[in-house]
Coordinates of C-alpha atoms in Angstrom, one line a residue:
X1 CA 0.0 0.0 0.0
X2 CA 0.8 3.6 -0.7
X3 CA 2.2 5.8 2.1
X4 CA 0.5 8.7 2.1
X5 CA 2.2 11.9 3.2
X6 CA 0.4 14.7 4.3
X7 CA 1.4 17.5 1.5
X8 CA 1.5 21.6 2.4
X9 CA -0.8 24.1 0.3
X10 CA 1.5 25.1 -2.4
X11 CA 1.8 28.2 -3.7
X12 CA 1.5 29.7 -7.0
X13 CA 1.9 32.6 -8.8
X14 CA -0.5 34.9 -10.4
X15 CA 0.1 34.4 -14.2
X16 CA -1.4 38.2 -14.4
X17 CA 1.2 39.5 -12.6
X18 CA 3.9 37.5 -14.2
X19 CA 3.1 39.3 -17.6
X20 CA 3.2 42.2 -16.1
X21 CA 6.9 42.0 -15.0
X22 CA 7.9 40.3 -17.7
X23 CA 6.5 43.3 -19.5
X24 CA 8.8 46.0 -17.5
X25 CA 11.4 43.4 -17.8
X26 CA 11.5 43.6 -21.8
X27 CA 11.1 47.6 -21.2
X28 CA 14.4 47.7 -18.9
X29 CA 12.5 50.2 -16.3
X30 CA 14.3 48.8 -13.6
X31 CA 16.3 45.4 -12.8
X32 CA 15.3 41.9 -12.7
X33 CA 15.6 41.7 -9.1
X34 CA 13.7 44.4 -8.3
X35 CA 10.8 43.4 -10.8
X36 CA 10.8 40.3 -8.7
X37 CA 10.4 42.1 -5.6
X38 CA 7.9 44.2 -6.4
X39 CA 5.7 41.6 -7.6
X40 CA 6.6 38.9 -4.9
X41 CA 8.0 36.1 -8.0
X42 CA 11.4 34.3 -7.6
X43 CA 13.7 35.9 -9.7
X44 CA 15.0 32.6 -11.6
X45 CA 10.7 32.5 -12.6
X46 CA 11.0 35.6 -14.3
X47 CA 14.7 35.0 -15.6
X48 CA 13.5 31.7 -17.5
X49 CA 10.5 33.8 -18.9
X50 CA 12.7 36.5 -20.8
X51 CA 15.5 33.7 -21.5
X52 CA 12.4 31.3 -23.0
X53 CA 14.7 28.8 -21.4
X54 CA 12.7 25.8 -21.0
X55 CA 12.9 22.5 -22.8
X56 CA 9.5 22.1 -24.7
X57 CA 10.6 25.4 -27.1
X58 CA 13.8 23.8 -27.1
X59 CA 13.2 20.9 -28.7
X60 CA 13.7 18.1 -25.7
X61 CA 10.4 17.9 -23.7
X62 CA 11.0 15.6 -20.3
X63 CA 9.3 12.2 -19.8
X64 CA 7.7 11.0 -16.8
X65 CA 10.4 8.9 -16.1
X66 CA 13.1 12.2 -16.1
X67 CA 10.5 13.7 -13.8
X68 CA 11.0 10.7 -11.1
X69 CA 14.3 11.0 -11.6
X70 CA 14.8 14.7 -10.8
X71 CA 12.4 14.5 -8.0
X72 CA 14.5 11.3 -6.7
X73 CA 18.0 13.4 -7.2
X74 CA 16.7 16.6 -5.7
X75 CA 15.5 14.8 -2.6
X76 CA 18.0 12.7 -1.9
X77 CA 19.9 15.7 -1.0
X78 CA 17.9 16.3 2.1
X79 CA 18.1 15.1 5.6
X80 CA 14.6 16.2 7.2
X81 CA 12.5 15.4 3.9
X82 CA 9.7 13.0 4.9
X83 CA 9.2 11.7 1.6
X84 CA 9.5 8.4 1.3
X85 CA 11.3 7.9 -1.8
X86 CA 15.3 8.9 -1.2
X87 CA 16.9 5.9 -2.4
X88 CA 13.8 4.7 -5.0
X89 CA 12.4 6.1 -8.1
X90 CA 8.7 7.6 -6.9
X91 CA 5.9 5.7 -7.5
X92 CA 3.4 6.2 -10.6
X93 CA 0.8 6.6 -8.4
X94 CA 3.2 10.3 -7.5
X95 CA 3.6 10.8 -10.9
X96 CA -0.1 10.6 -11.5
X97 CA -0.8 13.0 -8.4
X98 CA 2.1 15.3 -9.6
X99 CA -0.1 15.6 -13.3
X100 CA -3.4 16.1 -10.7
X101 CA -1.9 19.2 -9.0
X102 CA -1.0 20.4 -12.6
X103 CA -3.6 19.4 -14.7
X104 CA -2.5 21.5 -17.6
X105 CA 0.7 19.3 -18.4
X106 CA -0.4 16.5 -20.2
X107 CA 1.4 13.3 -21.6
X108 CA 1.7 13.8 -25.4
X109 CA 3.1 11.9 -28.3
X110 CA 6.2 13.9 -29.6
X111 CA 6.7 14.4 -33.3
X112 CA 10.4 13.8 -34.6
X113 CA 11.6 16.9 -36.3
X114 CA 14.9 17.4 -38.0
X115 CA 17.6 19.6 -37.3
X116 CA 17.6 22.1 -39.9
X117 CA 13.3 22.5 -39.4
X118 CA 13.7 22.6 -35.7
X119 CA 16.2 26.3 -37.0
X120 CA 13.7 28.0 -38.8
X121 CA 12.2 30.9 -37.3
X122 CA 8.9 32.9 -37.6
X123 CA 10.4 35.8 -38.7
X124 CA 12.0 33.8 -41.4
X125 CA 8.8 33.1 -43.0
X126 CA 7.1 35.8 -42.1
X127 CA 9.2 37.7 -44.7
X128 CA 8.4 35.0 -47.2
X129 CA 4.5 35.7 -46.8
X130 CA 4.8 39.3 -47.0
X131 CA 6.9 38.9 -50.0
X132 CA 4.2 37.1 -52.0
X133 CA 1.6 39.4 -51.0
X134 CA 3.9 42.4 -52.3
X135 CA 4.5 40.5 -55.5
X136 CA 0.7 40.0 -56.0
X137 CA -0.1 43.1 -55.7
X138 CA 3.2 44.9 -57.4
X139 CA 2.0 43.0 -60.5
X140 CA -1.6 43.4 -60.1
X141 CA -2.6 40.6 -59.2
X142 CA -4.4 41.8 -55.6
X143 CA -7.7 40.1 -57.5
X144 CA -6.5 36.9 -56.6
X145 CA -6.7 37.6 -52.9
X146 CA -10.2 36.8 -53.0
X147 CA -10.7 34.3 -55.4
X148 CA -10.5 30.9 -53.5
X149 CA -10.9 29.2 -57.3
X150 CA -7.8 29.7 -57.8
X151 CA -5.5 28.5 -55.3
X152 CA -4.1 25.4 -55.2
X153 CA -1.7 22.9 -53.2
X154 CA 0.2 19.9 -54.3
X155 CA 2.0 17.0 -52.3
X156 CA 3.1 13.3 -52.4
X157 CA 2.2 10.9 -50.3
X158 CA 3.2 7.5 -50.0
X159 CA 0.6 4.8 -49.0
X160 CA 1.5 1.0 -47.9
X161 CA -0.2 -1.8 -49.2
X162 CA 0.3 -3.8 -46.7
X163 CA 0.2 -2.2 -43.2
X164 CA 0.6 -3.9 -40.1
X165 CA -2.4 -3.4 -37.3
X166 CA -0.9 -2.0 -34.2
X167 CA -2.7 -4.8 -32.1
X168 CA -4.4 -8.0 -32.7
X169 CA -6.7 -10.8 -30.5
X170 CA -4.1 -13.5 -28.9
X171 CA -4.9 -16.2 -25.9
X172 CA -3.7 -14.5 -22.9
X173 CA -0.4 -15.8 -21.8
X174 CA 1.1 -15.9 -24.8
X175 CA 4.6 -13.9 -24.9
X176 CA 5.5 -13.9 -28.7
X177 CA 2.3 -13.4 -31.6
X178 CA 3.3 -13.3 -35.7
X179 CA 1.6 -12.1 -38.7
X180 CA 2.7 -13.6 -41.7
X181 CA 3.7 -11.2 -44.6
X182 CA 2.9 -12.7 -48.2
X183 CA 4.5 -9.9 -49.3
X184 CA 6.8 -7.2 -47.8
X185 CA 5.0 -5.3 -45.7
X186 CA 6.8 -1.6 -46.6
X187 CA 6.1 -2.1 -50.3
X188 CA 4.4 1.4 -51.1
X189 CA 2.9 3.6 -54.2
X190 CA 3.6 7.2 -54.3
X191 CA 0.9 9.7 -54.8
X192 CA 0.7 13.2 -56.2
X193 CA -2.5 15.1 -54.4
X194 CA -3.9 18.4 -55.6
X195 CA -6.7 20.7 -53.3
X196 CA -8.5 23.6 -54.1
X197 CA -8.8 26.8 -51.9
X198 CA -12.9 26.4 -52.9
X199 CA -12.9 22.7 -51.0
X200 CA -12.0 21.2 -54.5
X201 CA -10.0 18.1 -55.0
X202 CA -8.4 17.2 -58.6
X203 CA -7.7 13.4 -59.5
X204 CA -4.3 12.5 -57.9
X205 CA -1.4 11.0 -59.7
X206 CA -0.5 7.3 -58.9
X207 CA 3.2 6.7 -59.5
X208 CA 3.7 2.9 -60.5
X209 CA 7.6 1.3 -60.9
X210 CA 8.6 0.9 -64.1
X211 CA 8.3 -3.1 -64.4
X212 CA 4.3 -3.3 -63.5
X213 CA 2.8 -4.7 -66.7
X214 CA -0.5 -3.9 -65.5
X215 CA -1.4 -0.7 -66.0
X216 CA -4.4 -1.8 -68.2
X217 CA -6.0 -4.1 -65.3
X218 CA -5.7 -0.7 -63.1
X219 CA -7.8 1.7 -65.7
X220 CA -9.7 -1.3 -66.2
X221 CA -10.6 -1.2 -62.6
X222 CA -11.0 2.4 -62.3
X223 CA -13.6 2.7 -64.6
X224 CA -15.9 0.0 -63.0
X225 CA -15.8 1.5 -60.1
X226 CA -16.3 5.3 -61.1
X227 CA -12.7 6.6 -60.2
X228 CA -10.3 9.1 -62.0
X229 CA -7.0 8.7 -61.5
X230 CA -3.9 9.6 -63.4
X231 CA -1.1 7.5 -63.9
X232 CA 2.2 8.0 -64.3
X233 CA 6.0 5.1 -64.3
X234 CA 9.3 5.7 -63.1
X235 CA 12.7 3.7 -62.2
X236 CA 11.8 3.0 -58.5
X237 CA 8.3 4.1 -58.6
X238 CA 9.4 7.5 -56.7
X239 CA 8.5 11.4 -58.0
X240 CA 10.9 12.9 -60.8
X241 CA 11.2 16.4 -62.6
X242 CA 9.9 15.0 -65.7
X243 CA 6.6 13.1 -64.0
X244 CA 5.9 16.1 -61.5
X245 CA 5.9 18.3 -65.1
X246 CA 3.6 15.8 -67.2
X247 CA 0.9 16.3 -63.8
X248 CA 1.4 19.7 -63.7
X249 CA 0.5 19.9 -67.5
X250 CA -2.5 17.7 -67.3
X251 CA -3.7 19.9 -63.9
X252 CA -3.4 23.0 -66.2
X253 CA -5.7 21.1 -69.0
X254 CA -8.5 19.8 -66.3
X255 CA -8.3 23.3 -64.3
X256 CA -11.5 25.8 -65.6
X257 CA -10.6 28.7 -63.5
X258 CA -9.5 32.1 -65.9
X259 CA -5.1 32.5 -65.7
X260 CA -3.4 33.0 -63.8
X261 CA -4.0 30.6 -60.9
X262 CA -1.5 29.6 -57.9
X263 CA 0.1 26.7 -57.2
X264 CA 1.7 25.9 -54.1
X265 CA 4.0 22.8 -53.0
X266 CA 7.4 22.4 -51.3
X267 CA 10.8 22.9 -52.8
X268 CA 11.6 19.0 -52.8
X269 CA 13.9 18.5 -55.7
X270 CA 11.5 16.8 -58.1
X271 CA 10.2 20.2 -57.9
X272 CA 12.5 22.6 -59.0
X273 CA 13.5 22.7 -62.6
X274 CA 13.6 25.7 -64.5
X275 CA 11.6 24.0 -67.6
X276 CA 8.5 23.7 -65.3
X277 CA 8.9 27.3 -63.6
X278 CA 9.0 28.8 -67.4
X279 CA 6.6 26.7 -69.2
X280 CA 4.3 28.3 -65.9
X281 CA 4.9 31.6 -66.9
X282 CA 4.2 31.3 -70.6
X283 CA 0.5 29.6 -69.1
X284 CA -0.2 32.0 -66.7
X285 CA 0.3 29.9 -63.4
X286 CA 2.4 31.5 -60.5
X287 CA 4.5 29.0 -58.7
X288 CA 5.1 29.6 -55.1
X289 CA 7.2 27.2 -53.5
X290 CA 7.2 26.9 -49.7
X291 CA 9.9 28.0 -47.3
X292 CA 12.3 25.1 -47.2
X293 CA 12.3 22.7 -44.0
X294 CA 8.7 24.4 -42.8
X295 CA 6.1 21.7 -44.6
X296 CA 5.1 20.6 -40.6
X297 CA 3.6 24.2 -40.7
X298 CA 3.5 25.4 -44.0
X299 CA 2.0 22.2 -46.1
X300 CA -1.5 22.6 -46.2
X301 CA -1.5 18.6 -46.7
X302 CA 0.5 17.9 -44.2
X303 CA -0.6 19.7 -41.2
X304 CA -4.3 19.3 -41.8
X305 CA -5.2 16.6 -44.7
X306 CA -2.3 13.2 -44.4
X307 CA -3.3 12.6 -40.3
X308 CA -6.8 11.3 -40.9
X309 CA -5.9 9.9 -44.3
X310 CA -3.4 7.7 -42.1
X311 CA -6.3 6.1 -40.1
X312 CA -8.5 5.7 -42.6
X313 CA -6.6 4.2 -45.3
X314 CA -5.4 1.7 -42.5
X315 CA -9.0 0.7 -41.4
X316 CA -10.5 0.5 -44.4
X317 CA -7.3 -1.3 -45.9
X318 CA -8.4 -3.8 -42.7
X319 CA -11.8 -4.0 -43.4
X320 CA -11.3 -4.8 -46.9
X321 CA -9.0 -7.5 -45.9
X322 CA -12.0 -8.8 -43.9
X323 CA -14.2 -8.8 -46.4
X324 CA -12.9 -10.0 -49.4
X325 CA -10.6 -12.9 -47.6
X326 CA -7.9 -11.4 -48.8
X327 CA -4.1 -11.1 -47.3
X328 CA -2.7 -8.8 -49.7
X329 CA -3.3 -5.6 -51.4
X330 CA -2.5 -5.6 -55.4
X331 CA -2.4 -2.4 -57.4
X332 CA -5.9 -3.1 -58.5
X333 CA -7.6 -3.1 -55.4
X334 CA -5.3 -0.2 -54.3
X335 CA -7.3 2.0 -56.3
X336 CA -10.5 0.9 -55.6
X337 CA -9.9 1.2 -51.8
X338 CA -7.5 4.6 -52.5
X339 CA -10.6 6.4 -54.1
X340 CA -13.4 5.3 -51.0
X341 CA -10.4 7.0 -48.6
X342 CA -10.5 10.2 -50.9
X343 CA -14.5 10.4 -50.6
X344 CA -14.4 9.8 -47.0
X345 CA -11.4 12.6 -46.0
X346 CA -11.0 14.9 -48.5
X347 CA -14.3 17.2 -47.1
X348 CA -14.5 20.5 -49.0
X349 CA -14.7 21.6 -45.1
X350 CA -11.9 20.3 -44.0
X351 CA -9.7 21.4 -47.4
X352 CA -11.1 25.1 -46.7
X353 CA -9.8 24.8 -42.9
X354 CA -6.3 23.1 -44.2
X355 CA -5.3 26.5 -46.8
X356 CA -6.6 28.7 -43.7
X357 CA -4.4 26.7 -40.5
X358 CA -1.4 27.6 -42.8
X359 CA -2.1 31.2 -43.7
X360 CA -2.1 30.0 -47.7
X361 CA -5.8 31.1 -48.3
X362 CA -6.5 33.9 -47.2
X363 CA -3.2 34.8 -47.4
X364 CA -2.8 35.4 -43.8
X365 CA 0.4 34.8 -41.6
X366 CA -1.2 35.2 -38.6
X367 CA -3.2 31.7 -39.0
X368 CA 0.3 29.9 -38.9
X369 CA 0.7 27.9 -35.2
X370 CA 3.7 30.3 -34.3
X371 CA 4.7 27.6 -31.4
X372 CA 5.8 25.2 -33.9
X373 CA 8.5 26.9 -35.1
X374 CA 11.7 26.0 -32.1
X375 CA 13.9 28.4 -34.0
X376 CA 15.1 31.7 -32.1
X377 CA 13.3 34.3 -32.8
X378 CA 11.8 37.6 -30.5
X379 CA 8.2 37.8 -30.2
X380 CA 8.4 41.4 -30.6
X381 CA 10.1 41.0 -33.8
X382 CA 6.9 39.6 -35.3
X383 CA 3.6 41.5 -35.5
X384 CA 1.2 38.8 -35.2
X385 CA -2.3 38.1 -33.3
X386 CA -2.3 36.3 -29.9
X387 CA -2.4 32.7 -30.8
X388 CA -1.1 30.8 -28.4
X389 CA -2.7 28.8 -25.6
X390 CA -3.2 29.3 -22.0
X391 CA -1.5 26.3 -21.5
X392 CA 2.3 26.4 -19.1
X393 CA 5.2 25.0 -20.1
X394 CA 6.4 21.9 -19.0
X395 CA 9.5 23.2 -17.5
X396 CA 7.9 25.7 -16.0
X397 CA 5.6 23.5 -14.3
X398 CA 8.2 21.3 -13.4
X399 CA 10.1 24.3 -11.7
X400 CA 7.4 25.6 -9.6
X401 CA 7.0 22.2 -8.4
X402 CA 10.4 22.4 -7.2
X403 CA 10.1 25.6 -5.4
X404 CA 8.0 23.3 -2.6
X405 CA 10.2 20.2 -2.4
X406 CA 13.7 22.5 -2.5
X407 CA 14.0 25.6 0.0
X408 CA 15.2 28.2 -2.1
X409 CA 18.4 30.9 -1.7
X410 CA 17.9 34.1 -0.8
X411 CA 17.9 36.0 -4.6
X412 CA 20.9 37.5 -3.4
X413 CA 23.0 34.8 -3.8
X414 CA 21.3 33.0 -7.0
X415 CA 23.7 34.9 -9.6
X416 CA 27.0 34.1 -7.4
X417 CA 26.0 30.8 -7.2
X418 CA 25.1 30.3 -11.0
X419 CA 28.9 31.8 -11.7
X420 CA 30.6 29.4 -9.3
X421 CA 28.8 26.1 -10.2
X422 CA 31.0 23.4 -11.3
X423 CA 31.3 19.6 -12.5
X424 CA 27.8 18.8 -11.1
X425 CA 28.8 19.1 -8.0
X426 CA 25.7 20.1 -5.7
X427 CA 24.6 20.4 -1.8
X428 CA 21.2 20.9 -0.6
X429 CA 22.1 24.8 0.2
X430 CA 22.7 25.7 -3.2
X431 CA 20.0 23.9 -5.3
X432 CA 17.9 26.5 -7.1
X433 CA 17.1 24.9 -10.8
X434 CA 16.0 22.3 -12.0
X435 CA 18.7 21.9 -14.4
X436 CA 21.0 21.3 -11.4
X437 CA 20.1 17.7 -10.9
X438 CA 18.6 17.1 -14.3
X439 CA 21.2 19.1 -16.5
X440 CA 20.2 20.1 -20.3
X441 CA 20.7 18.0 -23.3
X442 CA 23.9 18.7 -25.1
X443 CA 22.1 18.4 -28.5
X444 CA 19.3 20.8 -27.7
X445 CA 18.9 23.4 -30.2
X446 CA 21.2 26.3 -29.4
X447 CA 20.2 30.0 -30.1
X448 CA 22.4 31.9 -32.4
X449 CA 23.3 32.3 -36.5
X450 CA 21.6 29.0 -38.2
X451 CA 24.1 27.2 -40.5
X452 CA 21.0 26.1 -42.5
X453 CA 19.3 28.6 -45.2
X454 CA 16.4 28.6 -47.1
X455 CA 17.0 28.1 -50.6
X456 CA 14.8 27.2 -53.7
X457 CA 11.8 29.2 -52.2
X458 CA 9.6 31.9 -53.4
X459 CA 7.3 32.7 -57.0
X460 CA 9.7 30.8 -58.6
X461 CA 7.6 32.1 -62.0
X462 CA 8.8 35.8 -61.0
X463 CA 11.2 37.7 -63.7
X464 CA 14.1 37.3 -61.2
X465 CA 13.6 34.0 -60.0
X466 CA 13.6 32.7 -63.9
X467 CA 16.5 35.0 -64.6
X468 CA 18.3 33.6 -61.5
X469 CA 17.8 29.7 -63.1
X470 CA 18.9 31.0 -66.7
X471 CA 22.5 31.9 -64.5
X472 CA 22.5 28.9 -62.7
X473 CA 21.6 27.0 -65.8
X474 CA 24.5 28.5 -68.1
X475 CA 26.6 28.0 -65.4
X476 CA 25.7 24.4 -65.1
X477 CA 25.8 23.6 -69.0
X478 CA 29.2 25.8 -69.0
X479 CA 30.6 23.6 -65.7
X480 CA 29.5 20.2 -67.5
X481 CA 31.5 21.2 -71.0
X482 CA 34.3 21.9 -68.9
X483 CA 34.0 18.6 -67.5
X484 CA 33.4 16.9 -71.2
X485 CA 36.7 18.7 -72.4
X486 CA 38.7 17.7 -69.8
X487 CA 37.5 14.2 -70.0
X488 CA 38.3 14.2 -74.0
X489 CA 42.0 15.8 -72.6
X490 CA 42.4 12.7 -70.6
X491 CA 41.2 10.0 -72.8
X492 CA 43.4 11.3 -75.1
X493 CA 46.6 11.4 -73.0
X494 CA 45.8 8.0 -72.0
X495 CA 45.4 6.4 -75.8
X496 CA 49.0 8.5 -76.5
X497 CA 50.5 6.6 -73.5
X498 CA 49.4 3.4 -74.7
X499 CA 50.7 3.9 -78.3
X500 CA 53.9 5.5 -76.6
X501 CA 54.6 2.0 -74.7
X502 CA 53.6 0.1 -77.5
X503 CA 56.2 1.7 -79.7
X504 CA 58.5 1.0 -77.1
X505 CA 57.4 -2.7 -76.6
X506 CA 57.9 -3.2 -80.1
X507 CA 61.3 -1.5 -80.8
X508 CA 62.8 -3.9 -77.5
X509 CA 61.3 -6.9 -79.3
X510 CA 63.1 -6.0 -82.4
X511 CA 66.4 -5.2 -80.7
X512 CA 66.0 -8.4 -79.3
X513 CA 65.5 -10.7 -82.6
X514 CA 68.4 -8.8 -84.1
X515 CA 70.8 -9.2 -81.8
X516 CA 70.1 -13.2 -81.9
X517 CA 70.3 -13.7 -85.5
X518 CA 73.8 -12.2 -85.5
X519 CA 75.3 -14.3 -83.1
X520 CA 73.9 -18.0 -84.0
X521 CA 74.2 -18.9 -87.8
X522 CA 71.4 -18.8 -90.5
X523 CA 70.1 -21.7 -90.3
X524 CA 71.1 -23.1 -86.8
X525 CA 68.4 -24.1 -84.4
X526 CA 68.3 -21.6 -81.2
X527 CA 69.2 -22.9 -77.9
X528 CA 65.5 -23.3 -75.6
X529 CA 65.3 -20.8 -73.1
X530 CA 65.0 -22.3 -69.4
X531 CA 66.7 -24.3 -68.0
X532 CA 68.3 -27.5 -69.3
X533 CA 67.1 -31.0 -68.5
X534 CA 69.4 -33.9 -66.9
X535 CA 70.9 -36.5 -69.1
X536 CA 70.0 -39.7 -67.6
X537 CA 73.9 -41.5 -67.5

């Protein structure tokens, strides 16, 4: 059984009055420390506000089990603590009353984010929004601002045949349960999608490898059951320049909405070839191409469209299973069961809300979530509405809980000790942070110049853009004759070196014939080279 400890009435602070010393603080009226006083908050609270110094924005939110941990560590340090947990890890059942007496931390499911997306800022792409808008309207195009008709989003997707349910019926008892793959379970078909501003969806592009033979059986297919897909072959079954530019065409033939028209879609490098960006511009679409490494905010696919496509491509790739006695997928029924998911997810509703989350339509920055963007950036820098959520930090959270277990230093003494603090080395008298017993990750994203920049992004149809790739593209064709020349330079050389030793070659071998015939007479059989065999006496 639990022991249960009799807990104190903890105190907390008024989340009114911490914006309003945070708001002196950014206005450098007066000091940290005496902000602090005057509004009775610990000066490291208001410290960690203006420094944004907690581990959620950073990129390395803390698990329950680094909670137990720190609470374990910053414990054990005490001799009159009456919690019963010194030596142990806490029980869950502490966790579980620790998330009680803060009910707005929650558990959540991280996304995994790389490196150069977790470095772009909001003011990054703020400029890249109000650059579009100034293009629009510098080239009169300020029309299009209210024409929903005209807007439009493209992105790939790749859908397994064959995925494995996250859980399945067993007896109880039993320790290890298979599934037997017929076929490989990862084996996937990319596909090309393309929404409308209006709620619209145009037929998607199915990418097949180049081997299938059954391309007829597929139409066949499509046709019985009242689908419209386009179809398209590569190598490997993956996007290219020349495939993304055959869709684009046939978009621009089924698309009934006057030029120009937008189209929007990341800067992957299928994407960006200067054929497609000026074969646009004589067909009056405008290319905008997303900021690079921002799709998890900036894909209107992505952030509101490809979640519940997941789920139900899965169940109704399950269900179908069920049904038809089935264990595998083929690229026949892929279709049939690809065109039910579009019907059930792609709600001209939900397509409306997916161009306004990400500020595409209307063209609105302010719509963006701000708080997924872990790059450092000033909130004053950025003129944007209030969206964020009432909701603490985890950090934050986690450090006013430790203002009850811990008896703090006088403030005093906090930025002598921060100065002088060493190896990890710690005593009960001079624990203050968090970070103290649960140190930082050294991989967490540091503030400061970003080595990563965004590149290939903007109205890629614009006069400079296009006179930018005609550069890039003379430099390219100038770079690869260089590289043909010296090629021809050294395939030559290396044909003259051959015939150089050959000459050689030959002149020793007739030295060498010369120089025998002189000494033996015409006629007289040559001695055998090697060496001679015993006479047997």
């Amino acid at each position: 059984m639990e022991n249960i400890v009799k807990r104190t009435k903890y105190k907390k602070h008024n989340e009114d009055d911490i914006l309003a010393a945070l708001t002196e603080a950014e206005n450098k009226n007066f000091s940290v420390r005496k902000i602090a006083q005057r509004y009775n908050i610990p000066k490291t609270t208001l410290q960690n506000r203006l420094k944004n110094n907690n581990l959620k924005e950073k990129g390395q939110p803390r698990t329950k089990n680094e909670l137990s941990i720190a609470a374990k560590d910053i414990l054990s340090l005490r001799t009159d603590s009456s919690v019963g947990f010194k030596k142990i890890l806490p029980s869950e059942q502490w966790v579980k009353d620790f998330m009680k007496r803060h009910s707005k931390i929650s558990a959540r499911i991280p996304e995994s984010l790389t490196k150069a997306s977790a470095n772009v800022t909001a003011t990054e792409v703020k400029s890249h929004y109000d650059y579009f808008y100034e293009f629009l309207i510098k080239n009169g195009y300020q029309d299009l601002l209210s024409k929903p008709e005209r807007w439009f989003n493209l992105d790939e997707k790749s859908y397994v045949l064959n995925p494995l349910p996250k859980k399945v019926l067993a007896p109880k008892g039993v320790k290890n349960v298979y599934r037997v793959d017929h076929k490989n379970s990862k084996e996937s078909l990319t596909v090309t999608h393309c929404f409308c501003a209006d709620g619209t969806y145009l037929p998607s592009q199915i990418i097949f490898k180049k081997v299938f033979s059954r391309l007829g059986d597929v139409a066949t297919t499509c046709g019985s059951e009242g689908a419209f897909f386009l179809f398209a072959q590569t190598e490997n079954g993956w996007q290219t320049k020349d495939v993304f530019f055959e869709y684009i065409k046939k978009l621009n033939d089924l698309i009934k909405s006057p030029r120009p028209i937008i189209i929007t879609y990341d800067n992957h490098s299928s994407h960006i070839d200067i054929k497609i960006f000026r074969w646009c511009a004589q067909n009056g679409i405008i290319i905008w191409t997303l900021p690079a490494n921002t799709t998890h905010v900036t894909q209107m696919a992505d952030v509101s469209m490809y979640r519940p496509v997941n789920s139900e491509w899965n169940k109704s790739v399950q269900e179908w299973k069920f049904k038809n006695n089935k264990q595998n997928l083929d690229e026949c029924d892929f279709v049939t069961i690809l065109n039910s998911v579009e019907k059930k997810v792609f709600e001209p509703q939900k397509i409306k809300n997916g161009f306004r989350s990400v500020g595409v339509f209307p063209l609105n920055f302010n719509n963006l979530h701000v708080d997924r963007f872990l790059g450092s950036s000033k909130s004053a820098e950025i003129e944007i509405a209030d969206n964020s959520s009432n909701e603490t930090t985890y950090e934050e959270y986690l450090e006013n809980e430790e203002e009850y277990i811990v008896e703090a230093l006088d403030p005093d003494f906090i930025q002598e000790f921060e100065e002088n603090y060493t190896n990890n080395k710690v005593d009960i008298e001079n624990i203050k942070s968090l970070s103290t017993v649960l140190p930082r990750p050294q991989n967490y994203i540091k503030e400061g110049k970003r080595k990563y920049k965004i590149l290939n992004s903007g109205v890629m149809t614009s006069d400079e853009i296009l006179e930018q790739c005609s550069k890039i593209e003379e430099e390219k064709l100038k770079k690869n004759r260089e590289m043909e020349e010296k090629k021809k330079l050294r395939e030559e050389k290396r044909i003259l070196k051959e015939e150089q030793a050959l000459i050689k070659a030959n002149k020793k071998r007739i030295k060498t014939e010369t120089f025998e015939d002189v000494i033996f007479n015409e006629g007289a059989s040559k001695p055998k080279r090697g060496r001679p065999k015993k006479q047997n006496n």
